[in-house]
Amino acid sequence: MRAFNFCAGPAALPTEVLQRAASELADYQNTGISIMEMSHRGRLFQAVLASAKKNLRQLMAIPDDYDILFMQGGATSQFSLVPMNLLSGAGQAAYITTGMWSKKALSHASKLGNVVEYASTLDTQFTSVPSPEEALVNGQYDYLHYTPNETIGGVRFPYTPETNVPLVADFSSSILSEPIDVSKFGLIYAGAQKNIGPAGLVVVIVKRDLLQRSPTELADVWSYRSVSDANSMVNTPPTYSIYLANLVFEWLLEQGGVAAMAAINQRKAAALYHAIDSSSFYSNPVTLPARSLMNIPFTLADAALNDVFLAEAESAGLHSLAGHRSVGGMRASIYNAVPESAVTALVDFMAQFERRYG
Ligand code: PMP
């Protein structure tokens, strides 16, 4: 019996993926040992790694002049690794801030070099994104960093910023949720624990010509160039996380790929926003064009009911609906692995809760 899991991360994984992993947990392909007990340099794990790269390349239509890196340290490590690797030309970078995660990326980078907060929506309490004109960056920067989906605020860029410098994006909470044109980016990174697989893995998609920027004195495990040269095996990679990510990639391909997921994600988000907007009992503060398809925060007109709402939701099999500890309220994260039936169940629960307490 699986509950409906709205956790922001580590988040729901497809039931089929968990069942497949369980079925081959102790004996991988009749070897009598688990994939997580095998050498990362052996034939079987090498095949998993190659398959993960191939499947992700297919899912996101990643051009050949980009490499895919599997790294560790969470998306947070990338807040520092991006400037450590890329800030070696003009010596300065531009950041757009639209919420807590882009603010963190900026603050980590500012310890390592000269960074400019080029545009920000702090004046709207991070309930919007800048206009394409405000986000247009043409200048002497090594890169422009932004966060296409803010996981806490539930704010999404409905467009890709235009710029003449390499575009770096933290796609942690929206990778694989809708098609993107990878060729517009210099570097994409995403912590795995939302739309990819278990925590412990970070996926980096980097344009090969940027690899030359990694300073030679940088430790190999943190150097994009060294990690690329070593095919993500400078040292022992998180083998089980990569194996599970590959099962998720295979599952996504079976569902029809990212375009098919995007259509489902649009329907899920529309149903939940409709439930929120058509009632004065619930509200979401984000401006319409900037509303996230993945993370939907909402509040109750009477905040004193929050704990009752969360407890009753949990009893009804709707898990992890509490908002981020920094903002409170509720948040439903509806990543790829959260089925439409979960959103239907949530919407029904919300209507019924409002009838009883509204
Ligand atoms: N960026 C975004 C957009 C996130 O949502 C998160 C985690 N929720 C992070 C970065 C940090 O990820 P990690 O905990 O893997 O370092």
Short mmCIF file of N, CA, C and O in Angstrom, two decimals, residues 134-224:
data_model
loop_
_atom_site.label_atom_id
_atom_site.label_comp_id
_atom_site.label_asym_id
_atom_site.label_seq_id
_atom_site.Cartn_x
_atom_site.Cartn_y
_atom_site.Cartn_z
N GLU A 134 14.30 42.54 -18.08
CA GLU A 134 15.11 42.73 -16.85
C GLU A 134 16.15 41.64 -16.69
O GLU A 134 17.19 41.83 -16.06
N ALA A 135 15.86 40.46 -17.25
CA ALA A 135 16.78 39.33 -17.09
C ALA A 135 17.76 39.21 -18.25
O ALA A 135 18.55 38.28 -18.31
N LEU A 136 17.72 40.16 -19.15
CA LEU A 136 18.60 40.09 -20.32
C LEU A 136 20.00 40.55 -19.92
O LEU A 136 20.18 41.69 -19.48
N VAL A 137 20.96 39.65 -20.02
CA VAL A 137 22.31 39.96 -19.56
C VAL A 137 23.28 39.92 -20.73
O VAL A 137 23.50 38.87 -21.33
N ASN A 138 23.81 41.08 -21.08
CA ASN A 138 24.87 41.15 -22.08
C ASN A 138 25.99 41.93 -21.43
O ASN A 138 25.85 43.11 -21.17
N GLY A 139 27.09 41.28 -21.14
CA GLY A 139 28.14 42.03 -20.48
C GLY A 139 29.36 41.18 -20.27
O GLY A 139 29.46 40.07 -20.78
N GLN A 140 30.27 41.72 -19.51
CA GLN A 140 31.54 41.05 -19.26
C GLN A 140 31.40 40.13 -18.05
O GLN A 140 31.90 40.43 -16.98
N TYR A 141 30.68 39.05 -18.25
CA TYR A 141 30.51 38.10 -17.14
C TYR A 141 30.97 36.72 -17.60
O TYR A 141 30.83 36.37 -18.77
N ASP A 142 31.49 35.95 -16.66
CA ASP A 142 31.88 34.57 -17.01
C ASP A 142 30.65 33.68 -17.20
O ASP A 142 30.71 32.69 -17.91
N TYR A 143 29.57 34.03 -16.51
CA TYR A 143 28.32 33.28 -16.69
C TYR A 143 27.18 34.05 -16.02
O TYR A 143 27.42 34.97 -15.23
N LEU A 144 25.97 33.62 -16.36
CA LEU A 144 24.76 34.11 -15.68
C LEU A 144 24.11 32.92 -14.99
O LEU A 144 23.85 31.90 -15.64
N HIS A 145 23.85 33.05 -13.70
CA HIS A 145 23.22 31.95 -12.94
C HIS A 145 21.78 32.32 -12.60
O HIS A 145 21.49 33.43 -12.16
N TYR A 146 20.88 31.35 -12.76
CA TYR A 146 19.51 31.54 -12.27
C TYR A 146 18.91 30.20 -11.86
O TYR A 146 19.50 29.13 -12.11
N THR A 147 17.77 30.25 -11.22
CA THR A 147 17.10 29.05 -10.71
C THR A 147 15.73 28.96 -11.39
O THR A 147 14.81 29.69 -11.02
N PRO A 148 15.61 28.09 -12.39
CA PRO A 148 14.36 28.04 -13.17
C PRO A 148 13.13 27.70 -12.33
O PRO A 148 12.03 28.11 -12.68
N ASN A 149 13.32 26.96 -11.24
CA ASN A 149 12.19 26.64 -10.37
C ASN A 149 12.63 26.74 -8.91
O ASN A 149 13.51 26.00 -8.48
N GLU A 150 12.02 27.68 -8.21
CA GLU A 150 12.33 27.85 -6.79
C GLU A 150 11.43 26.90 -5.99
O GLU A 150 10.21 27.09 -5.92
N THR A 151 12.06 25.94 -5.35
CA THR A 151 11.34 24.85 -4.70
C THR A 151 10.50 25.31 -3.51
O THR A 151 9.45 24.73 -3.22
N ILE A 152 10.98 26.33 -2.80
CA ILE A 152 10.28 26.77 -1.58
C ILE A 152 9.16 27.74 -1.92
O ILE A 152 8.01 27.57 -1.50
N GLY A 153 9.47 28.74 -2.75
CA GLY A 153 8.46 29.74 -3.10
C GLY A 153 7.49 29.27 -4.16
O GLY A 153 6.43 29.87 -4.35
N GLY A 154 7.86 28.21 -4.90
CA GLY A 154 6.98 27.73 -5.97
C GLY A 154 6.93 28.71 -7.13
O GLY A 154 5.87 29.00 -7.68
N VAL A 155 8.11 29.22 -7.51
CA VAL A 155 8.21 30.23 -8.57
C VAL A 155 9.01 29.67 -9.73
O VAL A 155 10.12 29.17 -9.54
N ARG A 156 8.43 29.76 -10.93
CA ARG A 156 9.05 29.16 -12.12
C ARG A 156 9.25 30.22 -13.20
O ARG A 156 8.36 31.03 -13.44
N PHE A 157 10.39 30.15 -13.87
CA PHE A 157 10.60 30.99 -15.05
C PHE A 157 9.81 30.39 -16.21
O PHE A 157 10.09 29.26 -16.61
N PRO A 158 8.89 31.16 -16.80
CA PRO A 158 8.18 30.62 -17.96
C PRO A 158 8.97 30.80 -19.25
O PRO A 158 8.48 30.47 -20.32
N TYR A 159 10.19 31.32 -19.15
CA TYR A 159 11.03 31.53 -20.34
C TYR A 159 12.49 31.29 -19.93
O TYR A 159 12.82 31.23 -18.75
N THR A 160 13.35 31.16 -20.93
CA THR A 160 14.79 31.02 -20.66
C THR A 160 15.44 32.37 -20.90
O THR A 160 15.27 32.95 -21.98
N PRO A 161 16.18 32.90 -19.91
CA PRO A 161 16.78 34.22 -20.11
C PRO A 161 17.71 34.26 -21.33
O PRO A 161 18.40 33.29 -21.62
N GLU A 162 17.68 35.38 -22.00
CA GLU A 162 18.56 35.59 -23.16
C GLU A 162 19.86 36.19 -22.66
O GLU A 162 19.84 37.12 -21.86
N THR A 163 20.96 35.71 -23.15
CA THR A 163 22.22 36.27 -22.71
C THR A 163 23.33 35.92 -23.70
O THR A 163 23.24 34.93 -24.42
N ASN A 164 24.38 36.75 -23.71
CA ASN A 164 25.53 36.44 -24.57
C ASN A 164 26.63 35.73 -23.77
O ASN A 164 27.71 35.51 -24.27
N VAL A 165 26.34 35.41 -22.50
CA VAL A 165 27.34 34.70 -21.69
C VAL A 165 26.77 33.31 -21.36
O VAL A 165 25.56 33.10 -21.45
N PRO A 166 27.62 32.34 -20.97
CA PRO A 166 27.09 31.01 -20.66
C PRO A 166 26.02 31.07 -19.56
O PRO A 166 26.21 31.73 -18.54
N LEU A 167 24.92 30.40 -19.83
CA LEU A 167 23.80 30.41 -18.89
C LEU A 167 23.92 29.17 -17.99
O LEU A 167 24.03 28.05 -18.48
N VAL A 168 23.93 29.40 -16.68
CA VAL A 168 24.05 28.32 -15.70
C VAL A 168 22.74 28.23 -14.93
O VAL A 168 22.25 29.25 -14.43
N ALA A 169 22.18 27.03 -14.84
CA ALA A 169 20.85 26.92 -14.21
C ALA A 169 20.80 25.79 -13.19
O ALA A 169 21.25 24.67 -13.45
N ASP A 170 20.23 26.10 -12.04
CA ASP A 170 19.97 25.10 -10.99
C ASP A 170 18.58 24.51 -11.25
O ASP A 170 17.57 25.07 -10.83
N PHE A 171 18.58 23.38 -11.94
CA PHE A 171 17.32 22.73 -12.31
C PHE A 171 16.90 21.65 -11.30
O PHE A 171 16.17 20.73 -11.65
N SER A 172 17.38 21.76 -10.05
CA SER A 172 17.15 20.68 -9.09
C SER A 172 15.69 20.23 -9.01
O SER A 172 15.41 19.04 -8.97
N SER A 173 14.76 21.21 -8.98
CA SER A 173 13.38 20.80 -8.74
C SER A 173 12.51 20.80 -9.99
O SER A 173 11.30 20.62 -9.88
N SER A 174 13.11 20.99 -11.17
CA SER A 174 12.25 20.92 -12.36
C SER A 174 12.87 20.17 -13.53
O SER A 174 12.24 20.07 -14.59
N ILE A 175 14.06 19.62 -13.33
CA ILE A 175 14.66 18.85 -14.43
C ILE A 175 13.71 17.71 -14.82
O ILE A 175 13.03 17.13 -13.97
N LEU A 176 13.61 17.46 -16.11
CA LEU A 176 12.83 16.36 -16.66
C LEU A 176 11.31 16.53 -16.49
O LEU A 176 10.55 15.61 -16.75
N SER A 177 10.89 17.72 -16.04
CA SER A 177 9.45 17.92 -15.85
C SER A 177 8.79 18.49 -17.11
O SER A 177 7.58 18.41 -17.25
N GLU A 178 9.60 19.08 -17.98
CA GLU A 178 9.09 19.64 -19.24
C GLU A 178 10.29 19.78 -20.17
O GLU A 178 11.43 19.89 -19.70
N PRO A 179 10.07 19.76 -21.47
CA PRO A 179 11.21 19.84 -22.39
C PRO A 179 11.93 21.19 -22.26
O PRO A 179 11.29 22.22 -22.05
N ILE A 180 13.24 21.16 -22.36
CA ILE A 180 14.00 22.42 -22.43
C ILE A 180 15.00 22.31 -23.58
O ILE A 180 15.35 21.19 -23.99
N ASP A 181 15.44 23.45 -24.07
CA ASP A 181 16.43 23.47 -25.15
C ASP A 181 17.82 23.57 -24.51
O ASP A 181 18.27 24.66 -24.16
N VAL A 182 18.46 22.41 -24.35
CA VAL A 182 19.75 22.36 -23.64
C VAL A 182 20.79 23.26 -24.32
O VAL A 182 21.66 23.83 -23.66
N SER A 183 20.67 23.44 -25.64
CA SER A 183 21.70 24.22 -26.35
C SER A 183 21.72 25.69 -25.91
O SER A 183 22.66 26.41 -26.22
N LYS A 184 20.69 26.13 -25.18
CA LYS A 184 20.70 27.52 -24.69
C LYS A 184 21.54 27.67 -23.42
O LYS A 184 21.72 28.79 -22.93
N PHE A 185 22.00 26.54 -22.87
CA PHE A 185 22.67 26.58 -21.56
C PHE A 185 24.16 26.27 -21.69
O PHE A 185 24.57 25.50 -22.56
N GLY A 186 24.93 26.87 -20.78
CA GLY A 186 26.33 26.48 -20.66
C GLY A 186 26.45 25.31 -19.71
O GLY A 186 27.20 24.36 -19.94
N LEU A 187 25.68 25.38 -18.62
CA LEU A 187 25.75 24.32 -17.61
C LEU A 187 24.41 24.23 -16.87
O LEU A 187 23.81 25.25 -16.52
N ILE A 188 23.98 22.99 -16.69
CA ILE A 188 22.75 22.70 -15.95
C ILE A 188 23.14 21.78 -14.80
O ILE A 188 23.92 20.85 -15.02
N TYR A 189 22.66 22.04 -13.60
CA TYR A 189 22.88 21.06 -12.54
C TYR A 189 21.59 20.78 -11.81
O TYR A 189 20.66 21.60 -11.81
N ALA A 190 21.52 19.60 -11.21
CA ALA A 190 20.31 19.20 -10.49
C ALA A 190 20.64 18.15 -9.44
O ALA A 190 21.22 17.11 -9.77
N GLY A 191 20.28 18.44 -8.20
CA GLY A 191 20.34 17.41 -7.17
C GLY A 191 19.32 16.34 -7.55
O GLY A 191 18.27 16.65 -8.10
N ALA A 192 19.64 15.09 -7.25
CA ALA A 192 18.82 14.00 -7.79
C ALA A 192 17.50 13.76 -7.07
O ALA A 192 16.59 13.18 -7.65
N GLN A 193 17.40 14.23 -5.83
CA GLN A 193 16.34 13.68 -4.96
C GLN A 193 14.92 14.17 -5.21
O GLN A 193 14.05 14.01 -4.35
N LYS A 194 14.70 14.78 -6.37
CA LYS A 194 13.32 15.18 -6.70
C LYS A 194 12.84 14.42 -7.94
O LYS A 194 12.05 13.51 -7.83
N ASN A 195 13.38 14.78 -9.10
CA ASN A 195 12.88 14.14 -10.32
C ASN A 195 13.83 13.09 -10.90
O ASN A 195 13.58 12.58 -11.99
N ILE A 196 14.92 12.77 -10.20
CA ILE A 196 15.90 11.85 -10.79
C ILE A 196 16.04 10.55 -10.02
O ILE A 196 16.01 9.46 -10.60
N GLY A 197 16.20 10.64 -8.72
CA GLY A 197 16.45 9.40 -7.98
C GLY A 197 16.76 9.70 -6.53
O GLY A 197 16.30 10.71 -6.00
N PRO A 198 17.53 8.85 -5.86
CA PRO A 198 17.80 9.10 -4.45
C PRO A 198 18.83 10.22 -4.23
O PRO A 198 19.64 10.51 -5.12
N ALA A 199 18.80 10.81 -3.06
CA ALA A 199 19.77 11.84 -2.71
C ALA A 199 21.18 11.26 -2.74
O ALA A 199 21.37 10.05 -2.63
N GLY A 200 22.15 12.13 -2.87
CA GLY A 200 23.54 11.67 -2.88
C GLY A 200 24.17 11.83 -4.24
O GLY A 200 25.37 11.61 -4.41
N LEU A 201 23.39 12.21 -5.20
CA LEU A 201 23.86 12.32 -6.57
C LEU A 201 23.47 13.69 -7.11
O LEU A 201 22.39 14.17 -6.82
N VAL A 202 24.38 14.29 -7.86
CA VAL A 202 24.05 15.54 -8.57
C VAL A 202 24.39 15.32 -10.03
O VAL A 202 25.48 14.83 -10.35
N VAL A 203 23.49 15.67 -10.89
CA VAL A 203 23.74 15.55 -12.32
C VAL A 203 24.16 16.92 -12.85
O VAL A 203 23.52 17.93 -12.53
N VAL A 204 25.24 16.94 -13.61
CA VAL A 204 25.72 18.18 -14.22
C VAL A 204 25.79 17.95 -15.73
O VAL A 204 26.36 16.96 -16.18
N ILE A 205 25.19 18.85 -16.47
CA ILE A 205 25.23 18.78 -17.93
C ILE A 205 26.00 20.01 -18.38
O ILE A 205 25.57 21.14 -18.12
N VAL A 206 27.15 19.80 -18.98
CA VAL A 206 28.03 20.94 -19.23
C VAL A 206 28.51 20.96 -20.67
O VAL A 206 28.85 19.92 -21.25
N LYS A 207 28.52 22.14 -21.24
CA LYS A 207 29.03 22.31 -22.60
C LYS A 207 30.53 22.05 -22.56
O LYS A 207 31.24 22.60 -21.71
N ARG A 208 30.97 21.21 -23.47
CA ARG A 208 32.37 20.75 -23.37
C ARG A 208 33.37 21.90 -23.44
O ARG A 208 34.42 21.84 -22.80
N ASP A 209 33.06 22.96 -24.19
CA ASP A 209 34.09 24.02 -24.29
C ASP A 209 34.30 24.74 -22.95
O ASP A 209 35.33 25.37 -22.74
N LEU A 210 33.36 24.62 -22.02
CA LEU A 210 33.54 25.25 -20.70
C LEU A 210 34.48 24.45 -19.81
O LEU A 210 34.99 24.96 -18.80
N LEU A 211 34.69 23.18 -20.17
CA LEU A 211 35.54 22.32 -19.32
C LEU A 211 36.96 22.87 -19.23
O LEU A 211 37.66 22.67 -18.23
N GLN A 212 37.38 23.58 -20.27
CA GLN A 212 38.74 24.12 -20.29
C GLN A 212 38.95 25.17 -19.20
O GLN A 212 40.08 25.52 -18.86
N ARG A 213 37.86 25.70 -18.68
CA ARG A 213 38.00 26.77 -17.68
C ARG A 213 38.43 26.26 -16.31
O ARG A 213 38.93 27.04 -15.50
N SER A 214 38.21 24.97 -16.01
CA SER A 214 38.51 24.48 -14.66
C SER A 214 39.99 24.69 -14.35
O SER A 214 40.86 24.19 -15.06
N PRO A 215 40.29 25.41 -13.28
CA PRO A 215 41.71 25.67 -12.95
C PRO A 215 42.43 24.35 -12.66
O PRO A 215 41.87 23.45 -12.02
N THR A 216 43.69 24.23 -13.12
CA THR A 216 44.41 22.96 -12.96
C THR A 216 44.65 22.63 -11.49
O THR A 216 44.74 21.46 -11.13
N GLU A 217 44.73 23.64 -10.63
CA GLU A 217 45.03 23.36 -9.23
C GLU A 217 43.79 22.88 -8.46
O GLU A 217 43.89 22.45 -7.31
N LEU A 218 42.64 22.92 -9.09
CA LEU A 218 41.42 22.49 -8.41
C LEU A 218 41.46 20.98 -8.15
O LEU A 218 41.88 20.21 -9.01
N ALA A 219 41.00 20.57 -6.97
CA ALA A 219 40.99 19.14 -6.65
C ALA A 219 40.19 18.39 -7.71
O ALA A 219 39.13 18.86 -8.16
N ASP A 220 40.69 17.23 -8.11
CA ASP A 220 40.05 16.50 -9.22
C ASP A 220 38.57 16.22 -8.98
O ASP A 220 37.77 16.31 -9.90
N VAL A 221 38.20 15.87 -7.74
CA VAL A 221 36.78 15.55 -7.51
C VAL A 221 35.87 16.75 -7.70
O VAL A 221 34.66 16.59 -7.87
N TRP A 222 36.44 17.94 -7.63
CA TRP A 222 35.61 19.16 -7.77
C TRP A 222 35.83 19.85 -9.11
O TRP A 222 35.32 20.94 -9.33
N SER A 223 36.65 19.27 -9.96
CA SER A 223 36.95 19.90 -11.25
C SER A 223 36.08 19.28 -12.34
O SER A 223 36.13 18.08 -12.59
N TYR A 224 35.26 20.10 -12.99
CA TYR A 224 34.41 19.57 -14.05
C TYR A 224 35.27 18.89 -15.12
O TYR A 224 34.90 17.85 -15.66
#
